[in-house]
PDB file of C-alpha atoms in Angstrom:
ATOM      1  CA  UNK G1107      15.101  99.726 110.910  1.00  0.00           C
ATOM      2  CA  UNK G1108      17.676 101.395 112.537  1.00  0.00           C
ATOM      3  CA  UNK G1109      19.210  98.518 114.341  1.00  0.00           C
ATOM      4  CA  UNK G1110      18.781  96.324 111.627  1.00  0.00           C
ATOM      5  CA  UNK G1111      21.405  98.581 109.498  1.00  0.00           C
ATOM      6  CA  UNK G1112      23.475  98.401 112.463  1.00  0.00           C
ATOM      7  CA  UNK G1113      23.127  95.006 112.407  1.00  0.00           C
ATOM      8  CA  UNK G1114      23.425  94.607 108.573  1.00  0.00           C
ATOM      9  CA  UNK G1115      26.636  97.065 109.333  1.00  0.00           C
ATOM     10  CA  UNK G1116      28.372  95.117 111.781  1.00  0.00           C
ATOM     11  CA  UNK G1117      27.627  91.559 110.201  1.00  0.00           C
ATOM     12  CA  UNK G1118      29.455  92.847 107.240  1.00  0.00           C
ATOM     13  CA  UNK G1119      31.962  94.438 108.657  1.00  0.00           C
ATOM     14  CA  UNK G1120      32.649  90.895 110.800  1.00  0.00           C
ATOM     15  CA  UNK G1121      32.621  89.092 107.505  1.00  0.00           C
ATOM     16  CA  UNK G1122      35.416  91.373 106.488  1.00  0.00           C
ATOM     17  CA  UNK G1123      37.436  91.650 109.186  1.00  0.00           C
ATOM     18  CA  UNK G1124      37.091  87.686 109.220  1.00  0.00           C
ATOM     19  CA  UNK G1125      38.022  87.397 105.421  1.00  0.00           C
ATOM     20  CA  UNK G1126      40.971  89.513 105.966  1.00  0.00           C
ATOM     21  CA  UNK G1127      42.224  87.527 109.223  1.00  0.00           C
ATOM     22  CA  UNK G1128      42.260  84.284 107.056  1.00  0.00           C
ATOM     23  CA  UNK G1129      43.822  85.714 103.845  1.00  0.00           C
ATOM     24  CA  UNK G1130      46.159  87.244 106.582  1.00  0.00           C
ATOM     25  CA  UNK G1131      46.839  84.166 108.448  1.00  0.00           C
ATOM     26  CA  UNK G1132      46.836  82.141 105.023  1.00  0.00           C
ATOM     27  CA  UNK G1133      49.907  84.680 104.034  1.00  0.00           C
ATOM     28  CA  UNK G1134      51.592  84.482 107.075  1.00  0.00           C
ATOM     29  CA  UNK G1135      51.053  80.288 107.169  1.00  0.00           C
ATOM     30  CA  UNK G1136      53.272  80.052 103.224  1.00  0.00           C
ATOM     31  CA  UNK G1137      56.116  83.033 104.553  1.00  0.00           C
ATOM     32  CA  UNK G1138      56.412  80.531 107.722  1.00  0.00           C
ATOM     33  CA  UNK G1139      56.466  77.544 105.335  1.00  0.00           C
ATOM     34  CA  UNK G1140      58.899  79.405 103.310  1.00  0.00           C
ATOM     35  CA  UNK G1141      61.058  80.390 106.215  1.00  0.00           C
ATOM     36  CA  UNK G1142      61.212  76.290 107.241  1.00  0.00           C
ATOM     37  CA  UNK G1143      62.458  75.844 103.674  1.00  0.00           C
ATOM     38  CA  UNK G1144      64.819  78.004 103.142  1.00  0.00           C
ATOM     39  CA  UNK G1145      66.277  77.498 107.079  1.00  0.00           C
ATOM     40  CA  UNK G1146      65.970  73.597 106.022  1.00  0.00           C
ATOM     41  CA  UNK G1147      68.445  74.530 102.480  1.00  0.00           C
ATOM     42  CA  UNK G1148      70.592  76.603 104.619  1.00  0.00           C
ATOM     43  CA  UNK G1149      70.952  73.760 107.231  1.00  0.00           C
ATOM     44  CA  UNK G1150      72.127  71.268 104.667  1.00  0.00           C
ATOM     45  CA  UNK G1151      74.298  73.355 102.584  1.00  0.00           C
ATOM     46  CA  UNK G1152      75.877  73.752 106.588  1.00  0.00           C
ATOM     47  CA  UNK G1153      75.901  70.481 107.139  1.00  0.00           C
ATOM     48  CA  UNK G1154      77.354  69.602 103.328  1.00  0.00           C
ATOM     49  CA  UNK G1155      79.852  72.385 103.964  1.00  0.00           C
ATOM     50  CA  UNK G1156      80.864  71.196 107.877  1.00  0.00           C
ATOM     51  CA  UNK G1157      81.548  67.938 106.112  1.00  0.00           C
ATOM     52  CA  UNK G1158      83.587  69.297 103.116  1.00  0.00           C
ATOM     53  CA  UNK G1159      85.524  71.047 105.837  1.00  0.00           C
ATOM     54  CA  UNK G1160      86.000  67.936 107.800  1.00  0.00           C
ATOM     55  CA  UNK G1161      87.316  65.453 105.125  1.00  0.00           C
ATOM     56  CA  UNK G1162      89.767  68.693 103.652  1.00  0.00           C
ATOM     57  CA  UNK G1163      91.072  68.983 106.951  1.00  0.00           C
ATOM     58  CA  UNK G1164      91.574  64.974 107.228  1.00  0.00           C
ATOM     59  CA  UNK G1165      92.985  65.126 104.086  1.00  0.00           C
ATOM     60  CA  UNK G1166      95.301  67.942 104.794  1.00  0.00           C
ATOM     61  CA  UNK G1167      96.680  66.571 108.080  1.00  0.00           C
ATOM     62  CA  UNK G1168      96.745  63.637 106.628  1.00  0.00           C
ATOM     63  CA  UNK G1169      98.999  64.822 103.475  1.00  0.00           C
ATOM     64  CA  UNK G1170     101.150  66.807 105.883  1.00  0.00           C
ATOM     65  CA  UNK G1171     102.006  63.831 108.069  1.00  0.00           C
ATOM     66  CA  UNK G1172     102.803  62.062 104.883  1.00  0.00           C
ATOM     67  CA  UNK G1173     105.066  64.960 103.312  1.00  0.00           C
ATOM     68  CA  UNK G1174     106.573  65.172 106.993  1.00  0.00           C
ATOM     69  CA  UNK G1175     107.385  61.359 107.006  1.00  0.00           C
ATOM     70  CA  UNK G1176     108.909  61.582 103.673  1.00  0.00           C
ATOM     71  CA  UNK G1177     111.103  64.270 104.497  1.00  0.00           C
ATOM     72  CA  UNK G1178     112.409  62.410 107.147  1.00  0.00           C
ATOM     73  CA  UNK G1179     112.449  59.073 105.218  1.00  0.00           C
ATOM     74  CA  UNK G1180     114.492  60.454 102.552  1.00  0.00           C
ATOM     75  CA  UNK G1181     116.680  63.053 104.536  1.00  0.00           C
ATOM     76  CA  UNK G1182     117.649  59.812 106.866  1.00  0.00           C
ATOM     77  CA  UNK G1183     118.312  57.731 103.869  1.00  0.00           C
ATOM     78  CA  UNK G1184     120.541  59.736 102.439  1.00  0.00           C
ATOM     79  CA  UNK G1185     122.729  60.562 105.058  1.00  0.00           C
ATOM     80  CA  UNK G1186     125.083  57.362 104.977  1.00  0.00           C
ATOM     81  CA  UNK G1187     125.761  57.977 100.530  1.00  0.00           C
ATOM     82  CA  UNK G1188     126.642  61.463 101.477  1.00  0.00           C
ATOM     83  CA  UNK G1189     129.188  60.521 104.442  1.00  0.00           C
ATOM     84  CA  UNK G1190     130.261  57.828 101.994  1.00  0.00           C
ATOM     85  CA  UNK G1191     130.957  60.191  99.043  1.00  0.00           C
ATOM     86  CA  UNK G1192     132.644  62.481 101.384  1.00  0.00           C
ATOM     87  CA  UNK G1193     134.854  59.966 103.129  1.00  0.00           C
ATOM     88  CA  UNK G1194     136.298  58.835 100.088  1.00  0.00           C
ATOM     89  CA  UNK G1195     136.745  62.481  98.820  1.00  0.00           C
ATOM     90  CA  UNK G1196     139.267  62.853 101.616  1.00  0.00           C
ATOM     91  CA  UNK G1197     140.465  59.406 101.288  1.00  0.00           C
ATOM     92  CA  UNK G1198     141.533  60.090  97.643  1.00  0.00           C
ATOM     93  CA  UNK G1199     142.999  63.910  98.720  1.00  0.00           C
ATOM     94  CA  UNK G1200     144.955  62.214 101.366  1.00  0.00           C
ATOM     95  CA  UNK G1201     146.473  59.159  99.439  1.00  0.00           C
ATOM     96  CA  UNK G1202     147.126  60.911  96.218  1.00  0.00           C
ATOM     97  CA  UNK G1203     147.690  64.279  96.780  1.00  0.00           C
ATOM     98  CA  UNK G1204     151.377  64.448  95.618  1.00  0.00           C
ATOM     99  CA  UNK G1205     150.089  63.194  92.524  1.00  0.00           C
ATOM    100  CA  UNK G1206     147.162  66.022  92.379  1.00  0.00           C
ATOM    101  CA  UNK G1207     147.736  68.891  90.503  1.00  0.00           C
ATOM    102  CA  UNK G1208     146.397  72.311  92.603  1.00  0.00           C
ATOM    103  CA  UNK G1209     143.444  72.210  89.950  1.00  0.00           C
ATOM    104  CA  UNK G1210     142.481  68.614  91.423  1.00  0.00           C
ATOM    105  CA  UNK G1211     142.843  69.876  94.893  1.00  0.00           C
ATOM    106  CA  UNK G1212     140.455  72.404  94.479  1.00  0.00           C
ATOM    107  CA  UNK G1213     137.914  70.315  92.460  1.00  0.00           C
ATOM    108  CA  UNK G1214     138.283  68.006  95.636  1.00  0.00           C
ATOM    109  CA  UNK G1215     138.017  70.813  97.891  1.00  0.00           C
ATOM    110  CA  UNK G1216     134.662  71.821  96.204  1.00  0.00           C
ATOM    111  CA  UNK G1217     133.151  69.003  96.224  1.00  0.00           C
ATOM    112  CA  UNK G1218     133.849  68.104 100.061  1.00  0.00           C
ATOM    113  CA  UNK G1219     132.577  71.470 100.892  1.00  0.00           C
ATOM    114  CA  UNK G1220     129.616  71.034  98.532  1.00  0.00           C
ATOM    115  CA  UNK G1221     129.107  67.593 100.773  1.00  0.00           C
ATOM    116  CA  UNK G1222     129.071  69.412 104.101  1.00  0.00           C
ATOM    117  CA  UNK G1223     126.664  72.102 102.988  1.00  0.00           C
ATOM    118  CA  UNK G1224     124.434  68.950 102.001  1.00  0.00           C
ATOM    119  CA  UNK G1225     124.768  67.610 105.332  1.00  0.00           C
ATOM    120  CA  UNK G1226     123.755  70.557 106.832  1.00  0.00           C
ATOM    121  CA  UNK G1227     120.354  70.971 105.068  1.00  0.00           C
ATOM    122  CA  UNK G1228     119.829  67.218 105.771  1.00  0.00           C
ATOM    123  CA  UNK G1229     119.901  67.575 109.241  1.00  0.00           C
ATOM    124  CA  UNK G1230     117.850  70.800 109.259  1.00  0.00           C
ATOM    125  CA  UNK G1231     115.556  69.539 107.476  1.00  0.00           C
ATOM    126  CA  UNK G1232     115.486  66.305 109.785  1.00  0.00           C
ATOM    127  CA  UNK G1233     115.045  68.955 112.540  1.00  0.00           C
ATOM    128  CA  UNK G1234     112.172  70.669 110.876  1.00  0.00           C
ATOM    129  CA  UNK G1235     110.164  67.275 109.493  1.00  0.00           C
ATOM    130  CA  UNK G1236     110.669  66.187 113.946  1.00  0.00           C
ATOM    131  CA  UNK G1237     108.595  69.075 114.783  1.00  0.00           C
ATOM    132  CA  UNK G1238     105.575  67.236 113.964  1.00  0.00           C
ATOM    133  CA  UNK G1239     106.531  63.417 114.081  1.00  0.00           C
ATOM    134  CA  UNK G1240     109.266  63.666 117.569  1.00  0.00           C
ATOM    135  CA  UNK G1241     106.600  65.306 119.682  1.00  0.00           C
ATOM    136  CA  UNK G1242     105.558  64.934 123.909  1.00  0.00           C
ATOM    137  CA  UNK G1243     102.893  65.631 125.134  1.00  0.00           C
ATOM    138  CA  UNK G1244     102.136  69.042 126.245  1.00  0.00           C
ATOM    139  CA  UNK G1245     103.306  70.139 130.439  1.00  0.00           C
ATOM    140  CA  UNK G1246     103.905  73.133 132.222  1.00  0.00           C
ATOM    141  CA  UNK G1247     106.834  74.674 130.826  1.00  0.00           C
ATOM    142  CA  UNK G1248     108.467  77.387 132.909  1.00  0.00           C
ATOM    143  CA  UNK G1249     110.221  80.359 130.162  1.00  0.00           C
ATOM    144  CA  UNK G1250     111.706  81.451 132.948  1.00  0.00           C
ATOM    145  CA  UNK G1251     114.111  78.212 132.977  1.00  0.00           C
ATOM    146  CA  UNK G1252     113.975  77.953 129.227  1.00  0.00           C
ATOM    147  CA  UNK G1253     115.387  81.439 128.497  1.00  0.00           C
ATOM    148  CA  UNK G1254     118.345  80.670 131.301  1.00  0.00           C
ATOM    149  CA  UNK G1255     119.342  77.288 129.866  1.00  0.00           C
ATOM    150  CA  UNK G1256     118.922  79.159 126.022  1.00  0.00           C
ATOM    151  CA  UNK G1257     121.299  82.022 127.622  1.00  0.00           C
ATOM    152  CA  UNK G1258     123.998  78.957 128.800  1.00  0.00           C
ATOM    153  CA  UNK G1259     123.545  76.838 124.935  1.00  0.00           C
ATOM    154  CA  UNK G1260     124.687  80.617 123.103  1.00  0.00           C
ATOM    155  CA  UNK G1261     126.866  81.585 126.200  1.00  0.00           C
ATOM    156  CA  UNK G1262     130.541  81.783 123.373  1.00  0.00           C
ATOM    157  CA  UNK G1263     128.061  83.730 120.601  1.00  0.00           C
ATOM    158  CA  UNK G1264     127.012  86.114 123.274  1.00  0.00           C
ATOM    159  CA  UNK G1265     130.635  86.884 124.298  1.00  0.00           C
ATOM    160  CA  UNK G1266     131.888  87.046 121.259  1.00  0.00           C
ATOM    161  CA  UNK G1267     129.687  89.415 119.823  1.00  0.00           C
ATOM    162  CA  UNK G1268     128.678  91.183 123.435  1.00  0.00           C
ATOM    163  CA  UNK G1269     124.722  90.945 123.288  1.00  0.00           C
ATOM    164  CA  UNK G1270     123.091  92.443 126.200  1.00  0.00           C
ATOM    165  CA  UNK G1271     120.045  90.463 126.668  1.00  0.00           C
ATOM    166  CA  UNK G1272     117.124  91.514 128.821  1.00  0.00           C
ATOM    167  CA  UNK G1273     113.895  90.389 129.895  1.00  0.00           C
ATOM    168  CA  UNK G1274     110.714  91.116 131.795  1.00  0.00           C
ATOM    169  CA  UNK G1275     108.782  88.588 133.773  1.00  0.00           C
ATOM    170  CA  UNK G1276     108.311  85.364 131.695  1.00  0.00           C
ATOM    171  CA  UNK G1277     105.495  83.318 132.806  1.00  0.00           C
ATOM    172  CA  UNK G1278     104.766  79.537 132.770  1.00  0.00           C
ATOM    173  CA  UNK G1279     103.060  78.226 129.306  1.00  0.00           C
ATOM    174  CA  UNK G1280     101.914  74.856 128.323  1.00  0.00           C
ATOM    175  CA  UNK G1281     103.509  73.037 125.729  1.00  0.00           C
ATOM    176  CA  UNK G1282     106.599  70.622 124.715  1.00  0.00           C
ATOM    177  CA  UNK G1283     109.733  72.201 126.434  1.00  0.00           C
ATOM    178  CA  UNK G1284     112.283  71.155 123.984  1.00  0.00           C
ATOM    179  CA  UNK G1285     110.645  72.278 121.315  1.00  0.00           C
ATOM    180  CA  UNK G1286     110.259  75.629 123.429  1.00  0.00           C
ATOM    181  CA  UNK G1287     113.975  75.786 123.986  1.00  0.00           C
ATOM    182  CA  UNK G1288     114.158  75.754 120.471  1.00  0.00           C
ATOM    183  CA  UNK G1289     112.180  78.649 119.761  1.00  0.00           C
ATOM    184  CA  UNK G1290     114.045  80.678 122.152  1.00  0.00           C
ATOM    185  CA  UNK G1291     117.193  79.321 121.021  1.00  0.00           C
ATOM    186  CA  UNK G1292     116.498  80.068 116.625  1.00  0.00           C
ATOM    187  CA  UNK G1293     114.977  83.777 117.968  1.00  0.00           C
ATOM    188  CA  UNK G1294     118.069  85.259 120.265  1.00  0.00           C
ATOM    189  CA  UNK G1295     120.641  83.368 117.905  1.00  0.00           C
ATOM    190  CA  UNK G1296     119.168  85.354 114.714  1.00  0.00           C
ATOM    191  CA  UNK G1297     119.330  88.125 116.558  1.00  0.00           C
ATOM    192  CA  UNK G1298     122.863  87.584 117.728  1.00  0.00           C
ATOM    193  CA  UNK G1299     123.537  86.736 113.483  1.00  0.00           C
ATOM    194  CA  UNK G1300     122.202  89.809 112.508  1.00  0.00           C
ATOM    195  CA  UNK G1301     123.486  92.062 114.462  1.00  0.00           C
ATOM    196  CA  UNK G1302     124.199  95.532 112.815  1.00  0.00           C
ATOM    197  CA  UNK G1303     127.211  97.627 113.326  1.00  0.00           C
ATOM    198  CA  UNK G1304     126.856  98.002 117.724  1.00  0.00           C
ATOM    199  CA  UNK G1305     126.754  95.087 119.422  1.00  0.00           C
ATOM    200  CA  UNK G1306     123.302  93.320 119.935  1.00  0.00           C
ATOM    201  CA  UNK G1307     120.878  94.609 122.499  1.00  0.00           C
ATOM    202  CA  UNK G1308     117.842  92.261 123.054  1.00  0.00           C
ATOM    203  CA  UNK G1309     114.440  92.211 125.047  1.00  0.00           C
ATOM    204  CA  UNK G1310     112.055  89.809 125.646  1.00  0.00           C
ATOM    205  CA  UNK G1311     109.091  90.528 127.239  1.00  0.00           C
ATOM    206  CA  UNK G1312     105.300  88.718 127.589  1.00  0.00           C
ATOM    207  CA  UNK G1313     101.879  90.898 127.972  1.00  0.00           C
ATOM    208  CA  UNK G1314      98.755  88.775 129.315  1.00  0.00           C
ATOM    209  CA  UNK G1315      95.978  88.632 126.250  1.00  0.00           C
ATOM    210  CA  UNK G1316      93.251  86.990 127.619  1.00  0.00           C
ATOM    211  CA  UNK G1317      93.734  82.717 127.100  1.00  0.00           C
ATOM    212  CA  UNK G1318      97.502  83.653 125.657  1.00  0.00           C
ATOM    213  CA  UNK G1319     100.695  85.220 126.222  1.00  0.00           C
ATOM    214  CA  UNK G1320     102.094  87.828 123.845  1.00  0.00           C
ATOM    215  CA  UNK G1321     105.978  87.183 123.575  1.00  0.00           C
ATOM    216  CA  UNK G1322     108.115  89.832 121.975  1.00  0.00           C
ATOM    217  CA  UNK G1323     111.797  89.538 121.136  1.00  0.00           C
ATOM    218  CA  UNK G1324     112.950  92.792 120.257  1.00  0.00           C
ATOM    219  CA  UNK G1325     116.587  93.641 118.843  1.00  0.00           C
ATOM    220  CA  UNK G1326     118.621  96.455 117.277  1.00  0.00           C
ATOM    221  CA  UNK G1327     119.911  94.342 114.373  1.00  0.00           C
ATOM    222  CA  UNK G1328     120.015  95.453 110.811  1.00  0.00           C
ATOM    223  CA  UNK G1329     116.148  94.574 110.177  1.00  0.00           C
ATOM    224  CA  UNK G1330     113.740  93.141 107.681  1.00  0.00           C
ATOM    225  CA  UNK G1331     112.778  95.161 104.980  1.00  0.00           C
ATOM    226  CA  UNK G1332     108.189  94.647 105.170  1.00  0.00           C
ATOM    227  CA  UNK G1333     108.402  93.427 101.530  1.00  0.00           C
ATOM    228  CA  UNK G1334     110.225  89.968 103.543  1.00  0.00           C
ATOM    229  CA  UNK G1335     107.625  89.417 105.900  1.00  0.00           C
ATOM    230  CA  UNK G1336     105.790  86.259 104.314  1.00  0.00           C
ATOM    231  CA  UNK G1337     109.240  84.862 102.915  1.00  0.00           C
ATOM    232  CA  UNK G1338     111.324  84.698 105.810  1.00  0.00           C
ATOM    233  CA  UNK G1339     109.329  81.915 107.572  1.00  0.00           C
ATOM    234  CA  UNK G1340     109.451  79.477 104.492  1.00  0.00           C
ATOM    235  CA  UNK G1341     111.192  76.847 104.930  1.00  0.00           C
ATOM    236  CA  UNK G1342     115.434  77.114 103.143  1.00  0.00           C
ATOM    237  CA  UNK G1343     114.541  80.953 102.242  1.00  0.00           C
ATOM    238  CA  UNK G1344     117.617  82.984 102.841  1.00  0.00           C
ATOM    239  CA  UNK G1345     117.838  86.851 102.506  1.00  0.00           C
ATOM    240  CA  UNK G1346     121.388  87.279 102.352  1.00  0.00           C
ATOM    241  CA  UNK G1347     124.667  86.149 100.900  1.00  0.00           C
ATOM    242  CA  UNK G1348     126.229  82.804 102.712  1.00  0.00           C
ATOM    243  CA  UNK G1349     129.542  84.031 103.385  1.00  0.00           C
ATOM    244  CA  UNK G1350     128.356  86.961 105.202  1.00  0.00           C
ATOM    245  CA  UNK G1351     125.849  85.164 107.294  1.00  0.00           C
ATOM    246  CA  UNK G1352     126.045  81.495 107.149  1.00  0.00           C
ATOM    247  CA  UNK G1353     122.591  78.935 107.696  1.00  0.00           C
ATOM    248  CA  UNK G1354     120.416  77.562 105.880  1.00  0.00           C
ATOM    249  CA  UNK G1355     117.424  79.545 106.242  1.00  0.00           C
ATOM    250  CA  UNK G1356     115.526  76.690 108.147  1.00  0.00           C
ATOM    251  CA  UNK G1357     115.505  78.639 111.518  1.00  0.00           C
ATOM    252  CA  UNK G1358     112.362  81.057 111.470  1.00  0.00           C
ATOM    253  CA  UNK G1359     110.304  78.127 109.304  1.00  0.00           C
ATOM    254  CA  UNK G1360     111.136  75.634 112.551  1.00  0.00           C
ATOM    255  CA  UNK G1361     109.665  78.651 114.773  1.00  0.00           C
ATOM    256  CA  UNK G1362     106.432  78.989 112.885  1.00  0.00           C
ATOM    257  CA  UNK G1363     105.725  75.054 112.946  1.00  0.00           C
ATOM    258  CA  UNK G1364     106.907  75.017 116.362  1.00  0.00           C
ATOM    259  CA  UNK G1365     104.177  78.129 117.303  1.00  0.00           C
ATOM    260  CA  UNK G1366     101.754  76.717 115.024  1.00  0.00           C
ATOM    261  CA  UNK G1367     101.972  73.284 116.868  1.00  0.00           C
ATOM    262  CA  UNK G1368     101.212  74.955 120.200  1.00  0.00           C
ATOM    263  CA  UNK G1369      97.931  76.925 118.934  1.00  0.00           C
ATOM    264  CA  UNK G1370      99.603  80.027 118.390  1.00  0.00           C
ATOM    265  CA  UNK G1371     100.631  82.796 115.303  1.00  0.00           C
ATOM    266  CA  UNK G1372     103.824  84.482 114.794  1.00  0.00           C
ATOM    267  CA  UNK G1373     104.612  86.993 112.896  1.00  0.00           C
ATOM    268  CA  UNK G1374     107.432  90.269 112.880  1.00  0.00           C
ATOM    269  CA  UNK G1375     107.578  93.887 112.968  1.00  0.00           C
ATOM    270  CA  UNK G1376     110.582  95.163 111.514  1.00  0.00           C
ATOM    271  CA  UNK G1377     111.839  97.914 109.122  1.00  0.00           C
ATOM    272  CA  UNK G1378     115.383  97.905 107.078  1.00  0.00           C
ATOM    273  CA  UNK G1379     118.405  98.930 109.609  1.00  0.00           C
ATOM    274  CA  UNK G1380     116.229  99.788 112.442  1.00  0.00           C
ATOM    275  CA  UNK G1381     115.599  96.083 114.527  1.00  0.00           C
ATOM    276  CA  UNK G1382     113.761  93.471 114.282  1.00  0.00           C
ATOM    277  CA  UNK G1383     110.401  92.783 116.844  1.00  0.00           C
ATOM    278  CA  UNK G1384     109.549  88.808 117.112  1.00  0.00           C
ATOM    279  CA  UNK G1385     106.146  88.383 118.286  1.00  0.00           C
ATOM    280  CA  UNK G1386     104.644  85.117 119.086  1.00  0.00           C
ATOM    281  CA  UNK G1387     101.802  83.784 121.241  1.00  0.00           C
ATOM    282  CA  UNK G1388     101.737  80.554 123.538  1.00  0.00           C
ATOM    283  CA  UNK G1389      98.899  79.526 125.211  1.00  0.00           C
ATOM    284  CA  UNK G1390      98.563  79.980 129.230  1.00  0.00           C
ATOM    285  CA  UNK G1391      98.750  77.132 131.661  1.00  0.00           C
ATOM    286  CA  UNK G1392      95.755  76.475 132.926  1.00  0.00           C
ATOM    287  CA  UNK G1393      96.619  77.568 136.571  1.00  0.00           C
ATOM    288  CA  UNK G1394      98.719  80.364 135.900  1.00  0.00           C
ATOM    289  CA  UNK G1395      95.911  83.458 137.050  1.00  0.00           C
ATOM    290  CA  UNK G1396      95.528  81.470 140.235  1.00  0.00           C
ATOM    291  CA  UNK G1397      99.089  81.299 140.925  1.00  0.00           C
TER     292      UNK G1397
END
C-alpha cells in the first residue's frame, strides 16, 4: 500500500512537473516568436531608415553640387557686364569731366566704387563655389612648408603691422595643398586684420588625437564676442564696419568648407578683447606614427 502511494505520489507529481515544462516551454516558444517579430520590425524600419538616409544624402550632395555650380555659373557670367559697366563709368568721367558738375563726379565715383565692391564678392564667391568643384586629389601635404610659403604670401602685412608669429612642430597631413595654403593663409591674415591695440602675436601649434591632428591658431586680437560663434563662418557675414576692416566676410566660410572637405570640424574659442583661438582638425597621413 505503501509503495503504491509512493507510486500514486510520484506519477502525479511527474504529470505535473511535465504539464508545467510544456506550458513553460509553450510560453517561452510565443516570447521567442515575439522576439523574431519585433527584431524582424526593427530590422526593416533599419533598413527603411538606412535607405531614407541614403537617398537624403544623394539628394543633398547632389543639391550642393548644383547650388555650387550655379554660383560659379552665374558669378562667371557676370563678370564681363560688370567690367563693362565699369569701363564705361571711367570712360564717361574721363571724356566729359569738364563738363561734369562735382555732383556728377561723385555720382560717378559711387557707382565705380559700388562696381569694384561687386567684383570683389564675385570673385570670393568664385573662390568659395572652387572649394568643391576645383579640387585634387588628396597627397601628403607637409604644414611645415605650407605655413613658410603662407609666412612669404603675407610677408608686407606682417611688417607693416609687426606680427610675431610662432609655431610648434607641424606635422605632415593628407589632403589638397592649395586648398591647405588657403586655410593657413584666411587664419594668420584675420588675425593680422584684427589685431587690437599691440601688435599681433600668433601661435600655431598641433596636438596628436588619435586618427587627427588638433591645429590651434591662437592670437591676441580684439576677439569674438561667444554670441558670434555660429555666424562668423557663414558665408558674406561681417561683424564689423567696412571702413574699419575691409573684406567681404567670405574668409572663415572658405575655412569651414575647406575643413569640412578634408573630414574635419572647426570651430573657435574666443571672448570680446581678449584673442581669438582657431581650432581645426586634419586628418593624419597614413605613415606619419611610423615616421
Amino acid at each position: 500500500a505503501v509503495s503504491l502511494v509512493a507510486i500514486l505520489v510520484l506519477g502525479g507529481g511527474s504529470f505535473l512537473l511535465r504539464t508545467k515544462v510544456r506550458n513553460r516551454t509553450k510560453a517561452l516558444r510565443e516570447e521567442i516568436f515575439r522576439h523574431m517579430e519585433t527584431e524582424n520590425e526593427l530590422q526593416k524600419h533599419k533598413n527603411n531608415l538606412e535607405e531614407m538616409v541614403s537617398l537624403r544624402t544623394a539628394e543633398l550632395t547632389r543639391s550642393n553640387k548644383e547650388l555650387e555650380r550655379f554660383a560659379y555659373i552665374t558669378s562667371h557670367d557676370l563678370q564681363e557686364p560688370l567690367r563693362m559697366i565699369s569701363s564705361y563709368l571711367q570712360l564717361v568721367e574721363k571724356r566729359y569731366k569738364d563738363e561734369l558738375d562735382e555732383d556728377a563726379k561723385d555720382f560717378i565715383n559711387f557707382a565705380v566704387d559700388g562696381a569694384k565692391r561687386m567684383q570683389i564678392l564675385i570673385n570670393d564667391l568664385l573662390r568659395y563655389s572652387r572649394v568643391g568643384t576645383k579640387s585634387i586629389e588628396f597627397q601628403p601635404v607637409n604644414c611645415e612648408e605650407i605655413l613658410k610659403n603662407t609666412l612669404n604670401n603675407l610677408e608686407v602685412a606682417i611688417e607693416e603691422s609687426g606680427a610675431k608669429i610662432t609655431h610648434d612642430y607641424l606635422p605632415i597631413v593628407r589632403g589638397d595643398k592649395t586648398q591647405l595654403s588657403q586655410l593657413f593663409q584666411n587664419l594668420i591674415g584675420n588675425s593680422i586684420k584684427f589685431k587690437g591695440e599691440s601688435s599681433p602675436e600668433i601661435h600655431i601649434k598641433a596636438e596628436d588625437e588619435n586618427n587627427f591632428w588638433r591645429f590651434s591658431f591662437q592670437d591676441n586680437g580684439i576677439g569674438i564676442d561667444p554670441k558670434y560663434y555660429d555666424r562668423i563662418f557663414q558665408i558674406f557675414q561681417r561683424l564689423h564696419n567696412r571702413d574699419k576692416y575691409p573684406g567681404t566676410g567670405i574668409g572663415l566660410a572658405i575655412c569651414k568648407k575647406i575643413i569640412e572637405r578634408h573630414g574635419g570640424n572647426i570651430f573657435v574659442e574666443s571672448e570680446s578683447g581678449k584673442g581669438t583661438t582657431f581650432i581645426f582638425t586634419l586628418k593624419k597621413e597614413a605613415s606619419d606614427e611610423a615616421r
